Coordinates of C-alpha atoms in Angstrom, one line a residue:
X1 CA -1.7 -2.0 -1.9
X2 CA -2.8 -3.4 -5.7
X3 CA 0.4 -5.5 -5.4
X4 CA -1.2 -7.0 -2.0
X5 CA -4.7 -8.1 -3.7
X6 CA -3.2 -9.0 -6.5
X7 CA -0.8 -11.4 -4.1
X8 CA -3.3 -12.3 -1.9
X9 CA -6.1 -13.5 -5.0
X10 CA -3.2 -15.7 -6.4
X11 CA -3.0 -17.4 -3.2
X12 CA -7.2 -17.5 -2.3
X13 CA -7.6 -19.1 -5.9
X14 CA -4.9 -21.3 -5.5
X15 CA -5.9 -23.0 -2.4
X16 CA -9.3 -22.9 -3.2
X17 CA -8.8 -26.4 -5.0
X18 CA -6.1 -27.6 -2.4
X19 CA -6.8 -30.3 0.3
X20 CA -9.2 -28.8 2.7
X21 CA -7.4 -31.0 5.1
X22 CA -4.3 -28.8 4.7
X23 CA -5.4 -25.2 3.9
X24 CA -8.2 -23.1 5.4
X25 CA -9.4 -21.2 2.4
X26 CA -10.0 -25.0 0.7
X27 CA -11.9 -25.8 4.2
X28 CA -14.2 -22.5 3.9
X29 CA -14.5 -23.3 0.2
X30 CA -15.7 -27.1 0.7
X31 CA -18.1 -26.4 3.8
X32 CA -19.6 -23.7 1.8
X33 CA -20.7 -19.9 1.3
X34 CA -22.9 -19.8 4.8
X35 CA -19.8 -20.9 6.2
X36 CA -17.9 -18.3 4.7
X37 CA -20.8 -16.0 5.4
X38 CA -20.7 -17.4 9.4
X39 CA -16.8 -16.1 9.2
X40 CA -17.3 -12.5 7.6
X41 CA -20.3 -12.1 10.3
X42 CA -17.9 -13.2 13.0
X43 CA -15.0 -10.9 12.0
X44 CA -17.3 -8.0 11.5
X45 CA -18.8 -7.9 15.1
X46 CA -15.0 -8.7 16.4
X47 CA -14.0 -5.6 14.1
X48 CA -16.6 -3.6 15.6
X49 CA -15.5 -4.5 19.4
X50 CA -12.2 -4.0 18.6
X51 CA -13.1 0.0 17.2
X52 CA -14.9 0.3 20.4
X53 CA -12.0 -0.3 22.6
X54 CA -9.4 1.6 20.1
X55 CA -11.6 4.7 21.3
X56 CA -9.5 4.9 24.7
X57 CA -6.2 5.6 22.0
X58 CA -4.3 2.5 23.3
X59 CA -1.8 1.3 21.0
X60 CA -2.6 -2.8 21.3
X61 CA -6.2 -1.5 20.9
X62 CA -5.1 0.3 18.0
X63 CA -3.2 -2.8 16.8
X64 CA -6.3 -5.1 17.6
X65 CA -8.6 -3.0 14.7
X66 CA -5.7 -3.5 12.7
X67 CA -5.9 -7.3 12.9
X68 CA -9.6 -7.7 12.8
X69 CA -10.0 -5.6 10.0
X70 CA -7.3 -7.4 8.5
X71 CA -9.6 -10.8 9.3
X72 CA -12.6 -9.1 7.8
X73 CA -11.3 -8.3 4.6
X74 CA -9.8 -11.6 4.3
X75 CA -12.6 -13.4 4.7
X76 CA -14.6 -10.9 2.6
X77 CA -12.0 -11.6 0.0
X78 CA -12.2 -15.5 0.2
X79 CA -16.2 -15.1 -0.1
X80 CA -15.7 -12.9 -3.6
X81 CA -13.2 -15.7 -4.8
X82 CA -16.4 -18.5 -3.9
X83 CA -18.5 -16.4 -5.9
X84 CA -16.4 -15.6 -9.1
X85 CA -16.4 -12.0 -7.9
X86 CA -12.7 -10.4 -8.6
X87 CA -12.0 -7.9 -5.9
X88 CA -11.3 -5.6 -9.5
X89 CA -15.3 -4.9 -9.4
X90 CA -15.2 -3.8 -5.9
X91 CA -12.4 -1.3 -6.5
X92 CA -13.9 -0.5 -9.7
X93 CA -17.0 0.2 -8.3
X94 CA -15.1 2.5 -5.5
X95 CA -13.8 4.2 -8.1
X96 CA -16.9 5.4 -10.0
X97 CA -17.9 6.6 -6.5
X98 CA -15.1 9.3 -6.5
X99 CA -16.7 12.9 -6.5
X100 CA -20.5 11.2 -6.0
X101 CA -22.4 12.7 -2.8
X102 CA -22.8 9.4 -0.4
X103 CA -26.0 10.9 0.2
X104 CA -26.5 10.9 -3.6
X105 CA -25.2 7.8 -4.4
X106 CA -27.1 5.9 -1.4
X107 CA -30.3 7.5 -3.2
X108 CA -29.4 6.2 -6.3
X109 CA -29.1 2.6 -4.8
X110 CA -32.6 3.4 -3.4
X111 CA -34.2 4.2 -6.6
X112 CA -33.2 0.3 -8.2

């Protein structure tokens, strides 16, 4: 899956400086973050539909959380590249989570 991100960042920074005429991550990039932002909103609520209908157990339902959650990360992933965020500090932070309570860890968040 590493080999994916790592793919898939090459890519995102590469066409962030292409013709937005001729690449949609270079589009998002030039309209801006709340456009990016407009996109992650829009493939989170389509995520969220999608889970709904994937509760019947229908494989195209199945398929369609697939997809959108595929969209969501994309887009979460182009809006990390806008901010010079490498999608290393998510996982990194993900990984310090390991064998930390949710409950304790969303307390310490809290605390800040």
């Amino acid at each position: 899956m590493s080999d994916t991100l790592e793919q898939l960042t090459e890519i995102l920074e590469q066409r962030r400086s292409a013709d937005p005429a001729h690449s949609y991550v270079a589009s998002l990039h030039h309209k801006g973050l709340n456009k990016i932002l407009e996109k992650i909103g829009e493939e989170a609520t389509e995520t969220i539909l999608a889970a709904k209908d994937a509760q019947t157990g229908v494989e195209t339902h199945r398929q369609a959380v697939i997809a959108e959650t595929a969209d969501l990360w994309f887009h979460s992933l182009v809006m990390l590249s806008h901010l010079g965020i490498a999608h290393d500090d998510v996982l990194n932070e993900l990984a310090r989570r390991f064998g930390v309570s949710g409950l304790d860890e969303k307390a310490a968040r809290s605390a800040d």
